[in-house]
Short mmCIF file of C-alpha atoms in Angstrom, two decimals:
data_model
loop_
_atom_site.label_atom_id
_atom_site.label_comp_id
_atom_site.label_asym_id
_atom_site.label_seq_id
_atom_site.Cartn_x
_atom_site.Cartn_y
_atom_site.Cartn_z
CA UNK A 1 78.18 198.23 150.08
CA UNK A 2 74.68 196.97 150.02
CA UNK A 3 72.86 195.89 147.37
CA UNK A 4 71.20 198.42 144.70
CA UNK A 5 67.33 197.75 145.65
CA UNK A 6 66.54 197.91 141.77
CA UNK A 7 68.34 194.71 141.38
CA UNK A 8 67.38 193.06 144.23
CA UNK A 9 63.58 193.27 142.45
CA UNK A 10 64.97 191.00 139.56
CA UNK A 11 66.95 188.66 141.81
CA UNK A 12 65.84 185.48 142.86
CA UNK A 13 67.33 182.02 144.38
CA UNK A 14 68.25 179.70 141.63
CA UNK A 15 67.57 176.88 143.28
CA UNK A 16 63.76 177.86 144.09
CA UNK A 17 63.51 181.11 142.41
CA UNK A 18 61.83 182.61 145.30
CA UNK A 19 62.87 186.14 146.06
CA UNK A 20 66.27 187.00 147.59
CA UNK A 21 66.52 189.63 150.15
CA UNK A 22 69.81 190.99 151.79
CA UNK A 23 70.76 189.12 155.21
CA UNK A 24 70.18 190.08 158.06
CA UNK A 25 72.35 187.71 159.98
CA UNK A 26 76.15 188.88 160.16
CA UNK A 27 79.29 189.91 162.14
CA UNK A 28 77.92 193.03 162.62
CA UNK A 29 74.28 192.90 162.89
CA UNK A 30 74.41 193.83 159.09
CA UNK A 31 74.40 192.12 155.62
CA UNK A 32 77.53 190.44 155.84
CA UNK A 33 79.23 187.02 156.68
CA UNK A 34 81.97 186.56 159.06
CA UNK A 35 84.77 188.08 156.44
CA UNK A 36 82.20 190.78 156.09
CA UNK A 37 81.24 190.12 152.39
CA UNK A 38 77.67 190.91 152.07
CA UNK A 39 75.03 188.27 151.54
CA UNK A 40 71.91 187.82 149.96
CA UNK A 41 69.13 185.31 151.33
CA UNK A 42 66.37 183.42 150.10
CA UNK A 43 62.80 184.30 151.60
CA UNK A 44 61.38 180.67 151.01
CA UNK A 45 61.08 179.13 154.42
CA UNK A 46 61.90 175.60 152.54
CA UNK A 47 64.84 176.89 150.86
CA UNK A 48 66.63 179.49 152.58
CA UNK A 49 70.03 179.09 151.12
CA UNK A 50 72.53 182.29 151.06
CA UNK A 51 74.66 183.52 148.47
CA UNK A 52 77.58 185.76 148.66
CA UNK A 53 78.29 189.39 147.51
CA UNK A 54 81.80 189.02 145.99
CA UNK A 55 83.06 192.71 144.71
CA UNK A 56 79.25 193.85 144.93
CA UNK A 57 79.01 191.19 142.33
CA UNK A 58 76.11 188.52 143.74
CA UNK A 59 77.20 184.64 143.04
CA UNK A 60 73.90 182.87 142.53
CA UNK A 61 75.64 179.91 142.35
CA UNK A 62 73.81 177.18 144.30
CA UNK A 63 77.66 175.45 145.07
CA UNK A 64 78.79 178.47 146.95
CA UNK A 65 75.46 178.90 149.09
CA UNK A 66 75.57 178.14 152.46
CA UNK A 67 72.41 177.39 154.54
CA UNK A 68 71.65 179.86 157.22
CA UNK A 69 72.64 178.97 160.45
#
C-alpha cells in the first residue's frame, strides 16, 4: 500500500531533513524492496538514504536505512 501523499508532505529524512519521496527502485518496478515492503527515499543528492515501510508504518530510523544502490 503506498504511502498517503498527505503524509508524505510532513515527512522528511532525519538524517538531512530533506524531503522523502516514495522509491522508485524495487522488485517490481514499484515502491518496494526485495521482500516487497515499501520504501521511502531521500531527494538530497548528498544523502539519499532509504527507509522502510513496515505495516504502512515508515521507520525513519537512520540505523535501518540503507543507501540506494
Amino acid at each position: 500500500m503506498p504511502v498517503d501523499a498527505s503524509l508524505l508532505e510532513i515527512l522528511a529524512c532525519p538524517a538531512c531533513h530533506a524531503p522523502l519521496r516514495e522509491s522508485k527502485d524495487g522488485a517490481a518496478g514499484g515502491a518496494s524492496d526485495a521482500s516487497g515492503e515499501p520504501e521511502l527515499q531521500c531527494t538530497s543528492d548528498t544523502c539519499g538514504l532509504v527507509y522502510p515501510v513496515r505495516d504502512d508504518i515508515p521507520v525513519l530510523l537512520v540505523d535501518e536505512a540503507r543507501r540506494p544502490a
